[in-house]
Short mmCIF file of C-alpha atoms and ligand atoms in Angstrom, two decimals:
data_model
loop_
_atom_site.label_atom_id
_atom_site.label_comp_id
_atom_site.label_asym_id
_atom_site.label_seq_id
_atom_site.Cartn_x
_atom_site.Cartn_y
_atom_site.Cartn_z
CA MET A 2 -2.82 10.63 11.79
CA ILE A 3 -0.51 13.28 10.31
CA HIS A 4 -1.33 13.54 6.62
CA ILE A 5 -1.64 15.66 3.49
CA PHE A 6 -4.81 15.74 1.41
CA GLN A 7 -4.68 17.22 -2.10
CA LYS A 8 -7.90 17.39 -4.06
CA GLY A 9 -7.58 16.16 -7.63
CA THR A 10 -9.12 17.39 -10.89
CA ASN A 11 -10.98 14.16 -11.63
CA LEU A 12 -13.19 13.36 -8.68
CA SER A 13 -14.27 10.00 -10.08
CA ALA A 14 -10.67 8.75 -10.37
CA PRO A 15 -9.56 6.68 -7.38
CA VAL A 16 -8.12 8.57 -4.42
CA LEU A 17 -4.49 7.55 -3.97
CA LEU A 18 -3.57 6.57 -0.42
CA LEU A 19 0.20 7.09 -0.23
CA LEU A 20 2.13 5.09 2.39
CA HIS A 21 5.87 5.73 2.77
CA GLY A 22 8.70 3.37 3.68
CA THR A 23 10.52 3.19 7.04
CA GLY A 24 12.01 6.59 7.91
CA GLY A 25 9.84 8.41 5.40
CA THR A 26 7.18 11.08 5.72
CA GLU A 27 3.89 12.00 4.11
CA HIS A 28 5.86 14.11 1.61
CA ASP A 29 7.93 11.24 0.14
CA LEU A 30 5.50 9.63 -2.26
CA LEU A 31 3.74 12.78 -3.53
CA PRO A 32 5.83 12.71 -6.76
CA LEU A 33 4.84 9.04 -7.19
CA GLY A 34 1.17 10.01 -6.99
CA GLN A 35 1.76 12.53 -9.76
CA LEU A 36 3.34 9.86 -11.97
CA ILE A 37 0.64 7.27 -11.31
CA SER A 38 -2.49 9.40 -11.60
CA PRO A 39 -1.98 13.19 -11.82
CA GLU A 40 -5.74 13.83 -11.82
CA SER A 41 -6.46 11.85 -8.64
CA SER A 42 -6.97 13.26 -5.19
CA VAL A 43 -4.18 12.19 -2.88
CA LEU A 44 -4.22 11.26 0.79
CA SER A 45 -0.66 10.83 2.01
CA VAL A 46 -0.25 9.58 5.57
CA ARG A 47 2.64 9.45 8.03
CA GLY A 48 3.12 6.28 10.06
CA ASN A 49 2.29 6.67 13.75
CA VAL A 50 5.12 4.53 15.12
CA LEU A 51 8.67 5.75 15.73
CA GLU A 52 11.69 3.43 15.59
CA ASN A 53 14.86 5.30 16.55
CA GLY A 54 13.29 8.48 15.24
CA MET A 55 12.11 6.87 11.99
CA SER A 56 8.41 6.84 11.18
CA ARG A 57 6.80 3.49 10.43
CA PHE A 58 3.25 2.18 10.15
CA PHE A 59 3.68 -0.57 12.80
CA ARG A 60 6.32 -1.88 15.18
CA ARG A 61 8.77 -4.64 14.34
CA LEU A 62 10.76 -6.82 16.68
CA ALA A 63 13.67 -7.14 14.23
CA GLU A 64 14.28 -6.62 10.51
CA GLY A 65 11.46 -8.52 8.81
CA VAL A 66 9.94 -9.74 12.12
CA PHE A 67 6.72 -7.88 12.79
CA ASP A 68 5.02 -7.17 16.10
CA GLU A 69 1.71 -8.81 15.18
CA GLU A 70 -0.33 -7.27 17.95
CA ASP A 71 0.81 -3.79 16.95
CA LEU A 72 0.32 -4.60 13.26
CA VAL A 73 -3.33 -5.54 13.87
CA PHE A 74 -3.89 -2.45 16.06
CA ARG A 75 -2.24 -0.05 13.57
CA THR A 76 -4.11 -1.59 10.64
CA GLY A 77 -7.38 -0.88 12.47
CA GLU A 78 -6.21 2.62 13.27
CA LEU A 79 -5.46 3.30 9.58
CA SER A 80 -8.77 1.80 8.51
CA ASN A 81 -10.66 4.07 10.94
CA PHE A 82 -8.62 7.05 9.76
CA LEU A 83 -9.69 6.31 6.16
CA ASP A 84 -13.36 6.33 7.21
CA ARG A 85 -12.92 9.71 8.91
CA ALA A 86 -10.84 11.22 6.08
CA ALA A 87 -13.46 10.22 3.49
CA ALA A 88 -16.13 12.02 5.51
CA GLN A 89 -13.95 15.06 6.20
CA TYR A 90 -12.70 15.53 2.62
CA GLU A 91 -15.92 14.31 1.01
CA PHE A 92 -14.60 11.53 -1.18
CA ASP A 93 -16.01 8.06 -1.78
CA ARG A 94 -14.62 5.70 0.89
CA ARG A 95 -14.97 2.80 -1.57
CA ASN A 96 -12.77 4.51 -4.16
CA ILE A 97 -9.34 4.37 -2.51
CA VAL A 98 -6.31 2.74 -4.14
CA ALA A 99 -3.29 2.37 -1.87
CA VAL A 100 0.21 3.04 -3.15
CA GLY A 101 2.81 1.85 -0.66
CA TYR A 102 6.54 1.26 -0.59
CA SER A 103 8.19 -1.26 1.74
CA ASN A 104 6.77 -0.70 5.24
CA GLY A 105 3.94 1.31 3.62
CA ALA A 106 3.25 -1.57 1.20
CA ASN A 107 3.16 -3.92 4.20
CA ILE A 108 0.46 -1.95 6.02
CA ALA A 109 -1.51 -1.68 2.75
CA ALA A 110 -1.27 -5.46 2.37
CA SER A 111 -2.33 -5.77 6.01
CA LEU A 112 -5.51 -3.78 5.24
CA LEU A 113 -6.29 -6.46 2.62
CA PHE A 114 -5.48 -9.25 5.09
CA HIS A 115 -7.89 -7.90 7.71
CA TYR A 116 -10.73 -6.02 5.99
CA GLU A 117 -13.00 -6.98 3.12
CA ASP A 118 -13.78 -3.53 1.74
CA ALA A 119 -10.66 -1.65 2.75
CA LEU A 120 -9.47 -0.70 -0.73
CA ARG A 121 -10.54 -0.60 -4.37
CA GLY A 122 -7.06 -1.65 -5.41
CA ALA A 123 -3.45 -1.58 -4.32
CA ILE A 124 -0.01 -0.86 -5.72
CA LEU A 125 2.52 -2.58 -3.48
CA HIS A 126 6.18 -1.76 -4.10
CA HIS A 127 8.41 -4.36 -2.40
CA PRO A 128 5.86 -5.75 0.06
CA MET A 129 6.22 -8.71 2.41
CA VAL A 130 3.58 -11.10 3.78
CA PRO A 131 2.27 -8.96 6.64
CA ARG A 132 0.96 -11.88 8.68
CA ARG A 133 0.83 -15.65 8.28
CA GLY A 134 -1.60 -18.29 9.45
CA ILE A 135 -4.84 -16.32 9.08
CA GLU A 136 -7.65 -16.64 6.59
CA LEU A 137 -7.95 -13.58 4.39
CA PRO A 138 -11.31 -11.88 3.91
CA PRO A 139 -12.68 -12.17 0.37
CA GLN A 140 -10.95 -9.77 -2.05
CA ARG A 141 -13.02 -10.65 -5.09
CA GLU A 142 -11.42 -9.35 -8.31
CA LEU A 143 -9.51 -6.72 -6.38
CA PRO A 144 -6.79 -5.37 -8.67
CA VAL A 145 -3.34 -5.57 -7.05
CA PHE A 146 -0.02 -4.59 -8.60
CA ILE A 147 3.12 -5.88 -6.90
CA SER A 148 6.65 -4.86 -7.80
CA ALA A 149 9.49 -6.94 -6.48
CA GLY A 150 13.21 -7.54 -6.84
CA HIS A 151 14.55 -11.01 -7.67
CA ASN A 152 17.53 -9.96 -5.54
CA ASP A 153 15.73 -7.92 -2.86
CA PRO A 154 17.54 -8.68 0.43
CA ILE A 155 14.65 -7.35 2.57
CA CYS A 156 11.77 -9.02 0.69
CA PRO A 157 13.11 -12.32 -0.68
CA ALA A 158 11.45 -13.48 -3.91
CA GLN A 159 9.70 -16.34 -2.10
CA GLU A 160 7.98 -13.79 0.15
CA THR A 161 6.56 -12.11 -2.96
CA LEU A 162 5.38 -15.44 -4.37
CA ASP A 163 3.72 -16.29 -1.04
CA LEU A 164 1.97 -12.90 -0.89
CA GLU A 165 0.81 -13.28 -4.50
CA ALA A 166 -0.60 -16.75 -3.75
CA LEU A 167 -2.41 -15.61 -0.60
CA LEU A 168 -4.03 -12.65 -2.38
CA ILE A 169 -5.00 -14.78 -5.39
CA GLY A 170 -6.44 -17.33 -2.94
CA ALA A 171 -8.70 -14.57 -1.58
CA GLY A 172 -9.88 -13.76 -5.12
CA ALA A 173 -7.65 -10.79 -6.00
CA HIS A 174 -6.32 -10.22 -9.52
CA VAL A 175 -2.60 -9.83 -8.99
CA HIS A 176 -0.06 -8.53 -11.48
CA THR A 177 3.57 -8.87 -10.41
CA HIS A 178 6.39 -6.87 -11.96
CA TRP A 179 9.93 -8.19 -11.37
CA GLU A 180 13.22 -6.33 -11.50
CA TYR A 181 16.85 -6.86 -10.38
CA HIS A 182 17.42 -3.72 -8.33
CA GLY A 183 17.25 -5.08 -4.79
CA HIS A 184 14.88 -3.20 -2.48
CA GLN A 185 15.14 0.04 -4.45
CA LEU A 186 12.03 1.80 -5.70
CA THR A 187 12.89 2.36 -9.36
CA ARG A 188 11.45 4.70 -11.96
CA SER A 189 10.76 1.75 -14.25
CA GLU A 190 8.61 -0.05 -11.66
CA VAL A 191 6.69 3.18 -11.01
CA ASP A 192 6.14 3.57 -14.77
CA ALA A 193 4.87 -0.02 -14.89
CA ALA A 194 2.53 0.71 -11.95
CA ALA A 195 1.27 3.87 -13.67
CA ALA A 196 0.53 1.97 -16.91
CA TRP A 197 -1.27 -0.75 -14.93
CA PHE A 198 -3.27 1.85 -12.97
CA GLY A 199 -4.30 3.65 -16.19
CA LYS A 200 -5.65 0.41 -17.69
CA GLN A 201 -7.39 -0.73 -14.51
CA PHE A 202 -9.01 2.47 -13.36
CA LEU A 203 -8.86 5.16 -16.05
CA HIS A 204 -9.54 2.94 -19.10
CA LYS A 205 -6.38 4.20 -20.85
C1 MLT B 9 9.11 -3.64 7.33
O1 MLT B 9 9.62 -3.58 8.42
O2 MLT B 9 7.95 -3.29 7.08
C2 MLT B 9 9.95 -4.22 6.25
O3 MLT B 9 11.05 -4.87 6.82
C3 MLT B 9 10.41 -3.24 5.28
C4 MLT B 9 11.06 -2.04 5.91
O4 MLT B 9 12.27 -2.04 6.14
O5 MLT B 9 10.35 -1.10 6.16
#
């Protein structure tokens, strides 16, 4: 997968896996990584699927209607890529925290829906339920931060509540941050994610 790896100054801090929104690139969320954990190594990945020239992490049939077969395939592809990247860049595979926005948050959530040890934690900005009707693997005490908009037209509030419930049902510790700025990724939600990350992983 096309990606950027930047080695951090604190090699015991979690590696941030940055996953952009529809139409983004591996460059988009680099400033977010800096705000969340400037000392962390960063692995920023570009989605492998193109929709009218826009990069995504999996195909969709319509707005909010996912191609499940492709979702499962692409989730496996990303998971395998993480195994290879950890070996290539010599970081601990078990020390990855995903930071995703929109379509990137959805593939990060999909990792948690399909694999038990995919991530050490996740920051999901405006995620949806990636897939319904499956049993999640155990995600015991996995720290998850969700940010959502009460008035998000792409991820309705109920979708956030459903995702929260499914992750909690699998054992995750979920913190949800609500705003009123639609589907926008705001500075205040990133600041909230950074504060949460500091407490969870850097003991700040
Ligand atoms: C998706 O397709 O993953 C969601 O609808 C969000 C987006 O527009 O990327």
